[in-house]
PDB file of C-alpha atoms in Angstrom:
ATOM      1  CA  PRO A 258     103.638 114.482  80.958  1.00  0.00           C
ATOM      2  CA  TYR A 259     100.696 112.224  80.022  1.00  0.00           C
ATOM      3  CA  GLN A 260      99.192 112.967  83.328  1.00  0.00           C
ATOM      4  CA  ARG A 261      99.348 116.878  82.767  1.00  0.00           C
ATOM      5  CA  ARG A 262      97.673 116.327  79.302  1.00  0.00           C
ATOM      6  CA  ALA A 263      94.832 114.522  81.142  1.00  0.00           C
ATOM      7  CA  VAL A 264      94.314 117.263  83.687  1.00  0.00           C
ATOM      8  CA  GLY A 265      94.515 119.898  80.893  1.00  0.00           C
ATOM      9  CA  TRP A 266      91.942 117.900  78.866  1.00  0.00           C
ATOM     10  CA  MET A 267      89.502 117.870  81.779  1.00  0.00           C
ATOM     11  CA  GLN A 268      90.071 121.450  82.502  1.00  0.00           C
ATOM     12  CA  PHE A 269      89.305 122.201  78.889  1.00  0.00           C
ATOM     13  CA  LEU A 270      86.058 120.237  78.838  1.00  0.00           C
ATOM     14  CA  GLY A 271      85.007 121.533  82.121  1.00  0.00           C
ATOM     15  CA  ARG A 272      85.225 125.161  80.885  1.00  0.00           C
ATOM     16  CA  LEU A 273      82.724 124.043  78.146  1.00  0.00           C
ATOM     17  CA  GLY A 274      80.587 122.512  80.864  1.00  0.00           C
ATOM     18  CA  LEU A 275      81.109 119.088  79.467  1.00  0.00           C
ATOM     19  CA  GLY A 276      81.789 115.905  81.405  1.00  0.00           C
ATOM     20  CA  ALA A 277      84.646 113.396  80.498  1.00  0.00           C
ATOM     21  CA  CYS A 278      85.668 109.761  80.827  1.00  0.00           C
ATOM     22  CA  LEU A 279      89.246 109.123  81.703  1.00  0.00           C
ATOM     23  CA  ALA A 280      89.744 105.656  80.607  1.00  0.00           C
ATOM     24  CA  ASP A 281      93.673 104.963  81.189  1.00  0.00           C
ATOM     25  CA  ASP A 282      94.835 101.447  82.033  1.00  0.00           C
ATOM     26  CA  MET A 283      95.113 100.632  85.647  1.00  0.00           C
ATOM     27  CA  GLY A 284      98.229 101.777  87.092  1.00  0.00           C
ATOM     28  CA  LEU A 285      98.792 105.129  84.971  1.00  0.00           C
ATOM     29  CA  GLY A 286      97.584 107.314  87.761  1.00  0.00           C
ATOM     30  CA  LYS A 287      94.068 108.248  87.314  1.00  0.00           C
ATOM     31  CA  THR A 288      93.629 109.093  90.958  1.00  0.00           C
ATOM     32  CA  PRO A 289      96.368 111.649  91.366  1.00  0.00           C
ATOM     33  CA  THR A 290      95.567 113.064  87.777  1.00  0.00           C
ATOM     34  CA  THR A 291      91.849 113.665  89.034  1.00  0.00           C
ATOM     35  CA  LEU A 292      93.101 114.874  92.270  1.00  0.00           C
ATOM     36  CA  ALA A 293      94.964 117.618  90.464  1.00  0.00           C
ATOM     37  CA  HIS A 294      91.955 118.458  88.594  1.00  0.00           C
ATOM     38  CA  ILE A 295      89.898 118.560  91.867  1.00  0.00           C
ATOM     39  CA  LEU A 296      92.559 120.886  93.425  1.00  0.00           C
ATOM     40  CA  ASP A 297      92.385 123.311  90.253  1.00  0.00           C
ATOM     41  CA  ARG A 298      88.496 123.374  90.629  1.00  0.00           C
ATOM     42  CA  SER A 299      88.224 123.579  94.524  1.00  0.00           C
ATOM     43  CA  GLY A 300      86.746 126.867  95.918  1.00  0.00           C
ATOM     44  CA  THR A 301      83.236 127.482  96.862  1.00  0.00           C
ATOM     45  CA  ARG A 302      81.610 124.232  96.006  1.00  0.00           C
ATOM     46  CA  PRO A 303      82.758 120.833  97.265  1.00  0.00           C
ATOM     47  CA  THR A 304      83.698 117.763  95.130  1.00  0.00           C
ATOM     48  CA  LEU A 305      81.820 114.204  95.530  1.00  0.00           C
ATOM     49  CA  VAL A 306      83.821 111.158  94.609  1.00  0.00           C
ATOM     50  CA  LEU A 307      81.626 107.897  94.400  1.00  0.00           C
ATOM     51  CA  CYS A 308      83.551 104.591  94.255  1.00  0.00           C
ATOM     52  CA  PRO A 309      83.286 100.922  95.398  1.00  0.00           C
ATOM     53  CA  LEU A 310      83.877 100.435  99.040  1.00  0.00           C
ATOM     54  CA  SER A 311      87.114  98.548  98.265  1.00  0.00           C
ATOM     55  CA  VAL A 312      88.689 101.809  97.190  1.00  0.00           C
ATOM     56  CA  VAL A 313      87.385 104.338  99.664  1.00  0.00           C
ATOM     57  CA  HIS A 314      90.503 104.092 101.830  1.00  0.00           C
ATOM     58  CA  ASN A 315      92.724 104.400  98.653  1.00  0.00           C
ATOM     59  CA  TRP A 316      91.002 107.696  97.739  1.00  0.00           C
ATOM     60  CA  GLU A 317      91.444 109.057 101.327  1.00  0.00           C
ATOM     61  CA  ALA A 318      95.141 107.959 101.338  1.00  0.00           C
ATOM     62  CA  GLU A 319      95.876 109.478  97.946  1.00  0.00           C
ATOM     63  CA  ALA A 320      94.170 112.778  98.817  1.00  0.00           C
ATOM     64  CA  GLY A 321      96.452 112.969 102.027  1.00  0.00           C
ATOM     65  CA  ARG A 322      99.334 112.427  99.974  1.00  0.00           C
ATOM     66  CA  PHE A 323      98.905 114.443  96.767  1.00  0.00           C
ATOM     67  CA  ALA A 324      96.366 117.054  98.038  1.00  0.00           C
ATOM     68  CA  PRO A 325      96.829 117.475 101.808  1.00  0.00           C
ATOM     69  CA  GLN A 326      95.218 120.726 101.648  1.00  0.00           C
ATOM     70  CA  LEU A 327      91.787 119.327 100.776  1.00  0.00           C
ATOM     71  CA  ARG A 328      89.419 118.904 103.785  1.00  0.00           C
ATOM     72  CA  VAL A 329      88.145 115.223 103.300  1.00  0.00           C
ATOM     73  CA  LEU A 330      84.823 113.927 104.510  1.00  0.00           C
ATOM     74  CA  VAL A 331      84.326 110.165 104.034  1.00  0.00           C
ATOM     75  CA  SER A 332      80.609 109.251 104.148  1.00  0.00           C
ATOM     76  CA  HIS A 333      79.672 105.583 104.198  1.00  0.00           C
ATOM     77  CA  GLY A 334      78.432 102.800 106.579  1.00  0.00           C
ATOM     78  CA  PRO A 335      75.757 102.957 109.328  1.00  0.00           C
ATOM     79  CA  SER A 336      77.550 105.712 111.294  1.00  0.00           C
ATOM     80  CA  ARG A 337      77.685 108.267 108.622  1.00  0.00           C
ATOM     81  CA  ALA A 338      75.850 111.485 108.935  1.00  0.00           C
ATOM     82  CA  THR A 339      72.644 111.927 107.219  1.00  0.00           C
ATOM     83  CA  GLY A 340      70.069 114.510 106.446  1.00  0.00           C
ATOM     84  CA  ASP A 341      70.897 118.118 107.973  1.00  0.00           C
ATOM     85  CA  ARG A 342      73.926 116.694 109.819  1.00  0.00           C
ATOM     86  CA  PHE A 343      75.480 115.424 106.480  1.00  0.00           C
ATOM     87  CA  LEU A 344      74.719 118.963 104.908  1.00  0.00           C
ATOM     88  CA  GLN A 345      76.238 120.659 107.849  1.00  0.00           C
ATOM     89  CA  LYS A 346      79.442 118.496 107.444  1.00  0.00           C
ATOM     90  CA  VAL A 347      79.570 119.019 103.659  1.00  0.00           C
ATOM     91  CA  GLY A 348      79.742 122.661 104.313  1.00  0.00           C
ATOM     92  CA  GLU A 349      83.093 122.023 106.002  1.00  0.00           C
ATOM     93  CA  ALA A 350      84.588 119.904 103.412  1.00  0.00           C
ATOM     94  CA  ASP A 351      86.200 120.203 100.044  1.00  0.00           C
ATOM     95  CA  LEU A 352      86.053 116.426  99.025  1.00  0.00           C
ATOM     96  CA  VAL A 353      83.480 113.947  99.839  1.00  0.00           C
ATOM     97  CA  ILE A 354      84.088 110.216  99.286  1.00  0.00           C
ATOM     98  CA  SER A 355      81.254 108.012  99.200  1.00  0.00           C
ATOM     99  CA  THR A 356      80.143 104.679  97.785  1.00  0.00           C
ATOM    100  CA  TYR A 357      77.669 103.742  94.933  1.00  0.00           C
ATOM    101  CA  GLY A 358      75.539 101.918  97.588  1.00  0.00           C
ATOM    102  CA  THR A 359      75.270 104.901  99.824  1.00  0.00           C
ATOM    103  CA  ALA A 360      74.722 107.295  96.826  1.00  0.00           C
ATOM    104  CA  THR A 361      71.461 105.155  96.084  1.00  0.00           C
ATOM    105  CA  ARG A 362      70.335 105.188  99.714  1.00  0.00           C
ATOM    106  CA  ASP A 363      71.034 108.928 100.343  1.00  0.00           C
ATOM    107  CA  VAL A 364      70.437 110.344  96.644  1.00  0.00           C
ATOM    108  CA  ALA A 365      67.733 112.927  97.869  1.00  0.00           C
ATOM    109  CA  THR A 366      70.395 114.419 100.421  1.00  0.00           C
ATOM    110  CA  LEU A 367      73.230 114.349  97.948  1.00  0.00           C
ATOM    111  CA  ALA A 368      71.072 115.957  95.288  1.00  0.00           C
ATOM    112  CA  ALA A 369      70.366 118.826  97.537  1.00  0.00           C
ATOM    113  CA  VAL A 370      74.142 119.727  97.511  1.00  0.00           C
ATOM    114  CA  ASP A 371      75.493 121.928  94.520  1.00  0.00           C
ATOM    115  CA  TRP A 372      78.587 120.003  93.733  1.00  0.00           C
ATOM    116  CA  GLU A 373      81.566 121.441  91.848  1.00  0.00           C
ATOM    117  CA  LEU A 374      82.523 117.721  90.414  1.00  0.00           C
ATOM    118  CA  VAL A 375      80.984 114.437  90.712  1.00  0.00           C
ATOM    119  CA  VAL A 376      83.590 111.799  90.043  1.00  0.00           C
ATOM    120  CA  CYS A 377      82.639 108.230  89.441  1.00  0.00           C
ATOM    121  CA  ASP A 378      85.501 105.920  90.009  1.00  0.00           C
ATOM    122  CA  GLU A 379      85.593 102.346  88.717  1.00  0.00           C
ATOM    123  CA  ALA A 380      82.603 103.679  86.473  1.00  0.00           C
ATOM    124  CA  GLN A 381      81.937 100.141  85.137  1.00  0.00           C
ATOM    125  CA  ALA A 382      79.507 100.344  88.283  1.00  0.00           C
ATOM    126  CA  ILE A 383      77.220 102.586  86.244  1.00  0.00           C
ATOM    127  CA  LYS A 384      77.621 100.737  82.938  1.00  0.00           C
ATOM    128  CA  ASN A 385      74.104  99.744  83.117  1.00  0.00           C
ATOM    129  CA  HIS A 386      71.718 102.735  83.064  1.00  0.00           C
ATOM    130  CA  HIS A 387      68.901 100.959  84.669  1.00  0.00           C
ATOM    131  CA  THR A 388      70.679 100.370  87.931  1.00  0.00           C
ATOM    132  CA  HIS A 389      70.080 102.311  91.084  1.00  0.00           C
ATOM    133  CA  ALA A 390      73.669 103.579  90.979  1.00  0.00           C
ATOM    134  CA  ALA A 391      73.520 104.957  87.530  1.00  0.00           C
ATOM    135  CA  ARG A 392      70.153 106.654  88.270  1.00  0.00           C
ATOM    136  CA  ALA A 393      71.454 108.302  91.328  1.00  0.00           C
ATOM    137  CA  VAL A 394      74.418 109.724  89.452  1.00  0.00           C
ATOM    138  CA  ARG A 395      71.966 111.360  86.861  1.00  0.00           C
ATOM    139  CA  GLU A 396      70.186 112.993  89.674  1.00  0.00           C
ATOM    140  CA  LEU A 397      73.186 114.718  91.341  1.00  0.00           C
ATOM    141  CA  PRO A 398      73.752 118.315  90.180  1.00  0.00           C
ATOM    142  CA  ALA A 399      77.292 119.222  89.252  1.00  0.00           C
ATOM    143  CA  GLN A 400      79.316 121.732  87.228  1.00  0.00           C
ATOM    144  CA  GLN A 401      81.076 118.762  85.697  1.00  0.00           C
ATOM    145  CA  LYS A 402      80.913 114.947  85.926  1.00  0.00           C
ATOM    146  CA  LEU A 403      83.912 112.727  85.463  1.00  0.00           C
ATOM    147  CA  ALA A 404      83.983 108.921  84.907  1.00  0.00           C
ATOM    148  CA  LEU A 405      87.397 106.992  85.690  1.00  0.00           C
ATOM    149  CA  THR A 406      87.483 103.339  84.499  1.00  0.00           C
ATOM    150  CA  GLY A 407      90.276 101.111  83.002  1.00  0.00           C
ATOM    151  CA  THR A 408      87.514  99.161  81.084  1.00  0.00           C
ATOM    152  CA  PRO A 409      85.025 101.440  79.560  1.00  0.00           C
ATOM    153  CA  VAL A 410      83.754  98.504  77.509  1.00  0.00           C
ATOM    154  CA  GLU A 411      83.556  95.131  79.043  1.00  0.00           C
ATOM    155  CA  ASN A 412      80.885  93.168  77.270  1.00  0.00           C
ATOM    156  CA  ARG A 413      78.872  95.505  74.902  1.00  0.00           C
ATOM    157  CA  LEU A 414      79.275  98.850  73.459  1.00  0.00           C
ATOM    158  CA  ALA A 415      76.050 100.126  75.025  1.00  0.00           C
ATOM    159  CA  GLU A 416      78.134 100.091  78.370  1.00  0.00           C
ATOM    160  CA  LEU A 417      80.210 103.001  76.875  1.00  0.00           C
ATOM    161  CA  TRP A 418      76.949 104.760  76.045  1.00  0.00           C
ATOM    162  CA  ALA A 419      75.698 104.360  79.575  1.00  0.00           C
ATOM    163  CA  ILE A 420      78.936 105.760  80.981  1.00  0.00           C
ATOM    164  CA  LEU A 421      79.087 108.799  78.784  1.00  0.00           C
ATOM    165  CA  ASP A 422      75.399 109.571  79.057  1.00  0.00           C
ATOM    166  CA  ALA A 423      75.948 109.660  82.826  1.00  0.00           C
ATOM    167  CA  VAL A 424      78.621 112.445  82.454  1.00  0.00           C
ATOM    168  CA  ASN A 425      76.778 114.093  79.457  1.00  0.00           C
ATOM    169  CA  PRO A 426      73.247 113.408  79.603  1.00  0.00           C
ATOM    170  CA  GLY A 427      71.558 113.252  76.135  1.00  0.00           C
ATOM    171  CA  MET A 428      74.743 114.132  74.223  1.00  0.00           C
ATOM    172  CA  LEU A 429      74.921 110.598  72.546  1.00  0.00           C
ATOM    173  CA  GLY A 430      71.165 110.469  71.981  1.00  0.00           C
ATOM    174  CA  GLY A 431      69.071 107.565  73.423  1.00  0.00           C
ATOM    175  CA  VAL A 432      70.512 104.040  73.806  1.00  0.00           C
ATOM    176  CA  THR A 433      68.005 102.648  71.297  1.00  0.00           C
ATOM    177  CA  TRP A 434      69.503 104.972  68.630  1.00  0.00           C
ATOM    178  CA  PHE A 435      73.051 104.338  69.909  1.00  0.00           C
ATOM    179  CA  ARG A 436      72.587 100.572  69.538  1.00  0.00           C
ATOM    180  CA  GLU A 437      70.886 100.866  66.016  1.00  0.00           C
ATOM    181  CA  ARG A 438      73.314 103.232  64.735  1.00  0.00           C
ATOM    182  CA  PHE A 439      76.604 101.919  66.213  1.00  0.00           C
ATOM    183  CA  ALA A 440      76.603  98.875  68.645  1.00  0.00           C
ATOM    184  CA  THR A 441      74.624  96.436  66.585  1.00  0.00           C
ATOM    185  CA  PRO A 442      76.446  97.226  63.233  1.00  0.00           C
ATOM    186  CA  ILE A 443      79.874  97.082  65.034  1.00  0.00           C
ATOM    187  CA  GLU A 444      79.154  93.942  67.265  1.00  0.00           C
ATOM    188  CA  GLN A 445      77.231  91.889  64.685  1.00  0.00           C
ATOM    189  CA  ARG A 446      78.832  92.935  61.380  1.00  0.00           C
ATOM    190  CA  GLY A 447      82.070  94.438  62.082  1.00  0.00           C
ATOM    191  CA  ASP A 448      80.879  97.584  60.348  1.00  0.00           C
ATOM    192  CA  GLU A 449      84.124  99.706  60.047  1.00  0.00           C
ATOM    193  CA  GLN A 450      82.191 102.798  58.843  1.00  0.00           C
ATOM    194  CA  ALA A 451      80.005 102.714  62.064  1.00  0.00           C
ATOM    195  CA  LEU A 452      83.055 102.137  64.229  1.00  0.00           C
ATOM    196  CA  GLU A 453      84.619 105.310  62.828  1.00  0.00           C
ATOM    197  CA  GLY A 454      81.366 107.185  63.198  1.00  0.00           C
ATOM    198  CA  MET A 455      81.285 106.067  66.912  1.00  0.00           C
ATOM    199  CA  ARG A 456      84.906 107.116  67.470  1.00  0.00           C
ATOM    200  CA  ARG A 457      84.174 110.487  66.144  1.00  0.00           C
ATOM    201  CA  LEU A 458      81.127 110.961  68.294  1.00  0.00           C
ATOM    202  CA  THR A 459      82.809 109.605  71.452  1.00  0.00           C
ATOM    203  CA  GLY A 460      86.443 110.519  71.004  1.00  0.00           C
ATOM    204  CA  PRO A 461      86.345 114.050  72.531  1.00  0.00           C
ATOM    205  CA  PHE A 462      85.049 112.830  75.902  1.00  0.00           C
ATOM    206  CA  VAL A 463      87.175 109.634  76.320  1.00  0.00           C
ATOM    207  CA  LEU A 464      90.833 109.735  76.975  1.00  0.00           C
ATOM    208  CA  ARG A 465      92.310 106.160  76.700  1.00  0.00           C
ATOM    209  CA  ARG A 466      96.000 105.356  77.210  1.00  0.00           C
ATOM    210  CA  THR A 467      97.503 101.942  77.668  1.00  0.00           C
ATOM    211  CA  LYS A 468     100.753 100.754  79.279  1.00  0.00           C
ATOM    212  CA  ALA A 469     101.646  99.108  75.986  1.00  0.00           C
ATOM    213  CA  ASP A 470     102.204 102.586  74.792  1.00  0.00           C
ATOM    214  CA  LYS A 471     106.194 103.275  75.288  1.00  0.00           C
ATOM    215  CA  SER A 472     105.834 106.966  74.677  1.00  0.00           C
ATOM    216  CA  LEU A 473     103.836 107.221  77.993  1.00  0.00           C
ATOM    217  CA  VAL A 474     106.102 105.156  80.272  1.00  0.00           C
ATOM    218  CA  PRO A 475     109.324 104.301  78.391  1.00  0.00           C
ATOM    219  CA  ASP A 476     110.927 102.661  81.331  1.00  0.00           C
ATOM    220  CA  LEU A 477     108.106 100.191  82.020  1.00  0.00           C
ATOM    221  CA  PRO A 478     109.315  96.716  81.018  1.00  0.00           C
ATOM    222  CA  ASP A 479     107.446  94.240  78.848  1.00  0.00           C
ATOM    223  CA  LYS A 480     105.482  91.875  80.747  1.00  0.00           C
ATOM    224  CA  ILE A 481     107.107  88.482  81.103  1.00  0.00           C
ATOM    225  CA  GLU A 482     105.004  85.301  81.856  1.00  0.00           C
ATOM    226  CA  GLN A 483     106.588  82.266  83.195  1.00  0.00           C
ATOM    227  CA  ILE A 484     104.767  79.181  84.201  1.00  0.00           C
ATOM    228  CA  ALA A 485     105.997  77.498  87.553  1.00  0.00           C
ATOM    229  CA  TRP A 486     105.097  73.727  87.449  1.00  0.00           C
ATOM    230  CA  ALA A 487     104.568  72.019  90.578  1.00  0.00           C
ATOM    231  CA  THR A 488     103.836  68.248  91.159  1.00  0.00           C
ATOM    232  CA  LEU A 489     101.281  66.410  93.375  1.00  0.00           C
ATOM    233  CA  THR A 490     102.428  64.923  96.537  1.00  0.00           C
ATOM    234  CA  GLN A 491     101.418  61.221  97.198  1.00  0.00           C
ATOM    235  CA  GLU A 492      98.568  62.401  99.443  1.00  0.00           C
ATOM    236  CA  GLN A 493      97.307  65.036  96.977  1.00  0.00           C
ATOM    237  CA  ALA A 494      97.340  62.444  94.186  1.00  0.00           C
ATOM    238  CA  GLY A 495      95.480  59.733  96.333  1.00  0.00           C
ATOM    239  CA  LEU A 496      92.759  62.403  97.196  1.00  0.00           C
ATOM    240  CA  TYR A 497      92.559  63.504  93.582  1.00  0.00           C
ATOM    241  CA  ARG A 498      91.931  60.002  92.230  1.00  0.00           C
ATOM    242  CA  ALA A 499      89.473  59.112  94.885  1.00  0.00           C
ATOM    243  CA  VAL A 500      87.403  62.347  94.201  1.00  0.00           C
ATOM    244  CA  LEU A 501      87.773  61.655  90.438  1.00  0.00           C
ATOM    245  CA  ASP A 502      86.653  58.034  90.909  1.00  0.00           C
ATOM    246  CA  ASP A 503      83.567  59.159  93.044  1.00  0.00           C
ATOM    247  CA  PHE A 504      82.551  61.619  90.310  1.00  0.00           C
ATOM    248  CA  LEU A 505      82.779  59.099  87.365  1.00  0.00           C
ATOM    249  CA  ALA A 506      80.575  56.789  89.420  1.00  0.00           C
ATOM    250  CA  GLU A 507      77.885  59.361  90.320  1.00  0.00           C
ATOM    251  CA  ALA A 508      77.966  60.937  87.065  1.00  0.00           C
ATOM    252  CA  ASP A 509      76.594  57.929  85.415  1.00  0.00           C
ATOM    253  CA  LEU A 510      73.671  58.155  87.583  1.00  0.00           C
ATOM    254  CA  GLU A 511      72.773  61.812  86.970  1.00  0.00           C
ATOM    255  CA  ASP A 512      71.722  63.902  83.964  1.00  0.00           C
ATOM    256  CA  GLY A 513      70.739  67.496  83.227  1.00  0.00           C
ATOM    257  CA  MET A 514      71.256  70.151  85.798  1.00  0.00           C
ATOM    258  CA  LYS A 515      72.108  67.536  88.626  1.00  0.00           C
ATOM    259  CA  ARG A 516      75.023  66.467  86.285  1.00  0.00           C
ATOM    260  CA  ARG A 517      76.305  70.006  85.698  1.00  0.00           C
ATOM    261  CA  GLY A 518      76.103  70.777  89.368  1.00  0.00           C
ATOM    262  CA  LEU A 519      78.202  67.640  90.185  1.00  0.00           C
ATOM    263  CA  VAL A 520      80.848  68.738  87.499  1.00  0.00           C
ATOM    264  CA  LEU A 521      81.193  72.125  89.020  1.00  0.00           C
ATOM    265  CA  ALA A 522      81.274  70.709  92.681  1.00  0.00           C
ATOM    266  CA  THR A 523      83.951  68.223  91.604  1.00  0.00           C
ATOM    267  CA  LEU A 524      86.059  70.796  89.963  1.00  0.00           C
ATOM    268  CA  THR A 525      86.188  72.856  93.189  1.00  0.00           C
ATOM    269  CA  ARG A 526      87.227  69.858  95.222  1.00  0.00           C
ATOM    270  CA  LEU A 527      90.078  69.189  92.819  1.00  0.00           C
ATOM    271  CA  LYS A 528      91.236  72.665  92.731  1.00  0.00           C
ATOM    272  CA  GLN A 529      91.219  72.507  96.741  1.00  0.00           C
ATOM    273  CA  ILE A 530      93.272  69.367  96.779  1.00  0.00           C
ATOM    274  CA  CYS A 531      95.878  70.861  94.279  1.00  0.00           C
ATOM    275  CA  ASN A 532      96.247  73.834  96.628  1.00  0.00           C
ATOM    276  CA  HIS A 533      96.507  71.856  99.554  1.00  0.00           C
ATOM    277  CA  PRO A 534      94.919  68.619 101.202  1.00  0.00           C
ATOM    278  CA  ALA A 535      94.056  70.615 104.494  1.00  0.00           C
ATOM    279  CA  GLN A 536      92.008  73.142 102.518  1.00  0.00           C
ATOM    280  CA  PHE A 537      89.963  70.219 100.898  1.00  0.00           C
ATOM    281  CA  LEU A 538      89.741  68.379 104.123  1.00  0.00           C
ATOM    282  CA  GLY A 539      88.975  71.324 106.251  1.00  0.00           C
ATOM    283  CA  ASP A 540      90.164  69.516 109.250  1.00  0.00           C
ATOM    284  CA  GLY A 541      92.599  71.999 110.513  1.00  0.00           C
ATOM    285  CA  SER A 542      95.532  69.513 110.113  1.00  0.00           C
ATOM    286  CA  THR A 543      99.234  70.431 109.666  1.00  0.00           C
ATOM    287  CA  ILE A 544     100.507  72.334 106.657  1.00  0.00           C
ATOM    288  CA  ALA A 545     104.047  71.463 106.134  1.00  0.00           C
ATOM    289  CA  ASP A 546     105.290  69.007 103.360  1.00  0.00           C
ATOM    290  CA  ARG A 547     101.837  67.911 101.888  1.00  0.00           C
ATOM    291  CA  SER A 548     101.454  70.215  98.961  1.00  0.00           C
ATOM    292  CA  GLY A 549     103.753  70.425  95.864  1.00  0.00           C
ATOM    293  CA  LYS A 550     102.067  73.764  94.758  1.00  0.00           C
ATOM    294  CA  LEU A 551     102.687  75.351  98.301  1.00  0.00           C
ATOM    295  CA  ALA A 552     106.360  74.115  98.346  1.00  0.00           C
ATOM    296  CA  ARG A 553     106.917  75.508  94.814  1.00  0.00           C
ATOM    297  CA  PHE A 554     105.312  78.727  96.009  1.00  0.00           C
ATOM    298  CA  ASP A 555     107.693  78.914  98.952  1.00  0.00           C
ATOM    299  CA  GLU A 556     110.748  78.468  96.556  1.00  0.00           C
ATOM    300  CA  LEU A 557     109.402  81.238  94.389  1.00  0.00           C
ATOM    301  CA  VAL A 558     108.717  83.745  97.366  1.00  0.00           C
ATOM    302  CA  ASP A 559     112.247  82.895  98.826  1.00  0.00           C
ATOM    303  CA  ASP A 560     113.727  83.923  95.484  1.00  0.00           C
ATOM    304  CA  ILE A 561     111.643  87.162  95.315  1.00  0.00           C
ATOM    305  CA  LEU A 562     112.643  87.987  98.735  1.00  0.00           C
ATOM    306  CA  GLU A 563     116.410  87.369  98.161  1.00  0.00           C
ATOM    307  CA  ALA A 564     116.186  89.666  95.025  1.00  0.00           C
ATOM    308  CA  GLU A 565     114.498  92.302  97.302  1.00  0.00           C
ATOM    309  CA  GLU A 566     111.655  92.547  94.791  1.00  0.00           C
ATOM    310  CA  ARG A 567     107.922  92.675  95.439  1.00  0.00           C
ATOM    311  CA  ALA A 568     105.125  90.266  94.675  1.00  0.00           C
ATOM    312  CA  LEU A 569     101.381  90.562  94.136  1.00  0.00           C
ATOM    313  CA  VAL A 570      99.617  87.128  94.687  1.00  0.00           C
ATOM    314  CA  PHE A 571      96.132  86.247  93.379  1.00  0.00           C
ATOM    315  CA  THR A 572      94.294  83.163  94.515  1.00  0.00           C
ATOM    316  CA  LYS A 573      90.832  81.999  94.536  1.00  0.00           C
ATOM    317  CA  TYR A 574      91.150  80.717  98.029  1.00  0.00           C
ATOM    318  CA  ARG A 575      92.626  83.073 100.348  1.00  0.00           C
ATOM    319  CA  SER A 576      92.338  80.797 103.335  1.00  0.00           C
TER     320      SER A 576
END
C-alpha cells in the first residue's frame, strides 16, 4: 500500500508538471515503485534514469523483473553509442539507463532528447549544485524530473535545496535565500519556526518513509545488534605489540603532520593485524589457525548456514 501511495503521489505531481523527491529508506522499494510510475507514463517519449555505475545493473535487472515490456537501453562505458547513433538507439527504447559521469560527458546529446521522465537515483550525487552532474541534470528537458534517495540530507540542509531545485528549478528560491531563511537559523540556532516553514515549503515535493514505521511493513522485525568478541592469537598479539612499540618510539621523534600521518598508518597496520597476520604481512602465507577474528567469523557463518539464513558482510579489507 505505501508503494501504491508513492506512485499516486508521483502521478499527481506529474499531472501538475512538478518534480518529486522520493526519500524512502533503503529497502522500501524505491526502484520498483518508480518503475510502476515509468510504466504509467511510457508512450511516445523515453525515460532516462541516471545513477551511479554500481547500480546500473540493478536497474536493468529490476526493469526486467517488474517491467519486462519496457525496451531498455544501457548507455555507459567507452563502447556506448554517442551522437546521432545514440539518438537513433533512443528512438527504439522506452527506458535509458546511464550514469552521472556519462551524463556530464554526453550532456549535449542527452539534452537533444525530449524525455518523458528524468530519474536521478542515489540523488545525493547532485546534492552540490555546483558539480558537473548537477548542472547536467538541470540542462536535460523532461516532462517530469524525479529524485530518489534514502538520505536527502547528509550534512547540510542546503543539500535538500540542491536536490529539489534540480527537479523543480527555482521553486524554492535561490540557495542564498534558502540558507538565510531556513538553513542557517535551523542549523545554528535550532529555530523551530524556520524548521516548520521549511517543512511547509518542501513537504509537498518530498515523500519520506522509514522502516521504523510499523504501519508500512508491520512484519519487519526490530534490528538486534549483538557484538561477537574475538581474541587475538599469540601471533597476532606479538605483531600488535611490535607495531605499537615501533610507533611509540617513532612518535617521540615526530611532530605536526608527520606525527598525524604516523598515527593513521599505525592504525591501519593494527586493523590489518586484527583481521589476519597474512593481510598485514602481505606474504601470501597460509590462512588457517592464525586469526581469532577469522575463527570467530567462521563460527558465526556456520551458525547462519545451519539456520538456513542469509548474511550480508561488510569489511574494510575485502581481500
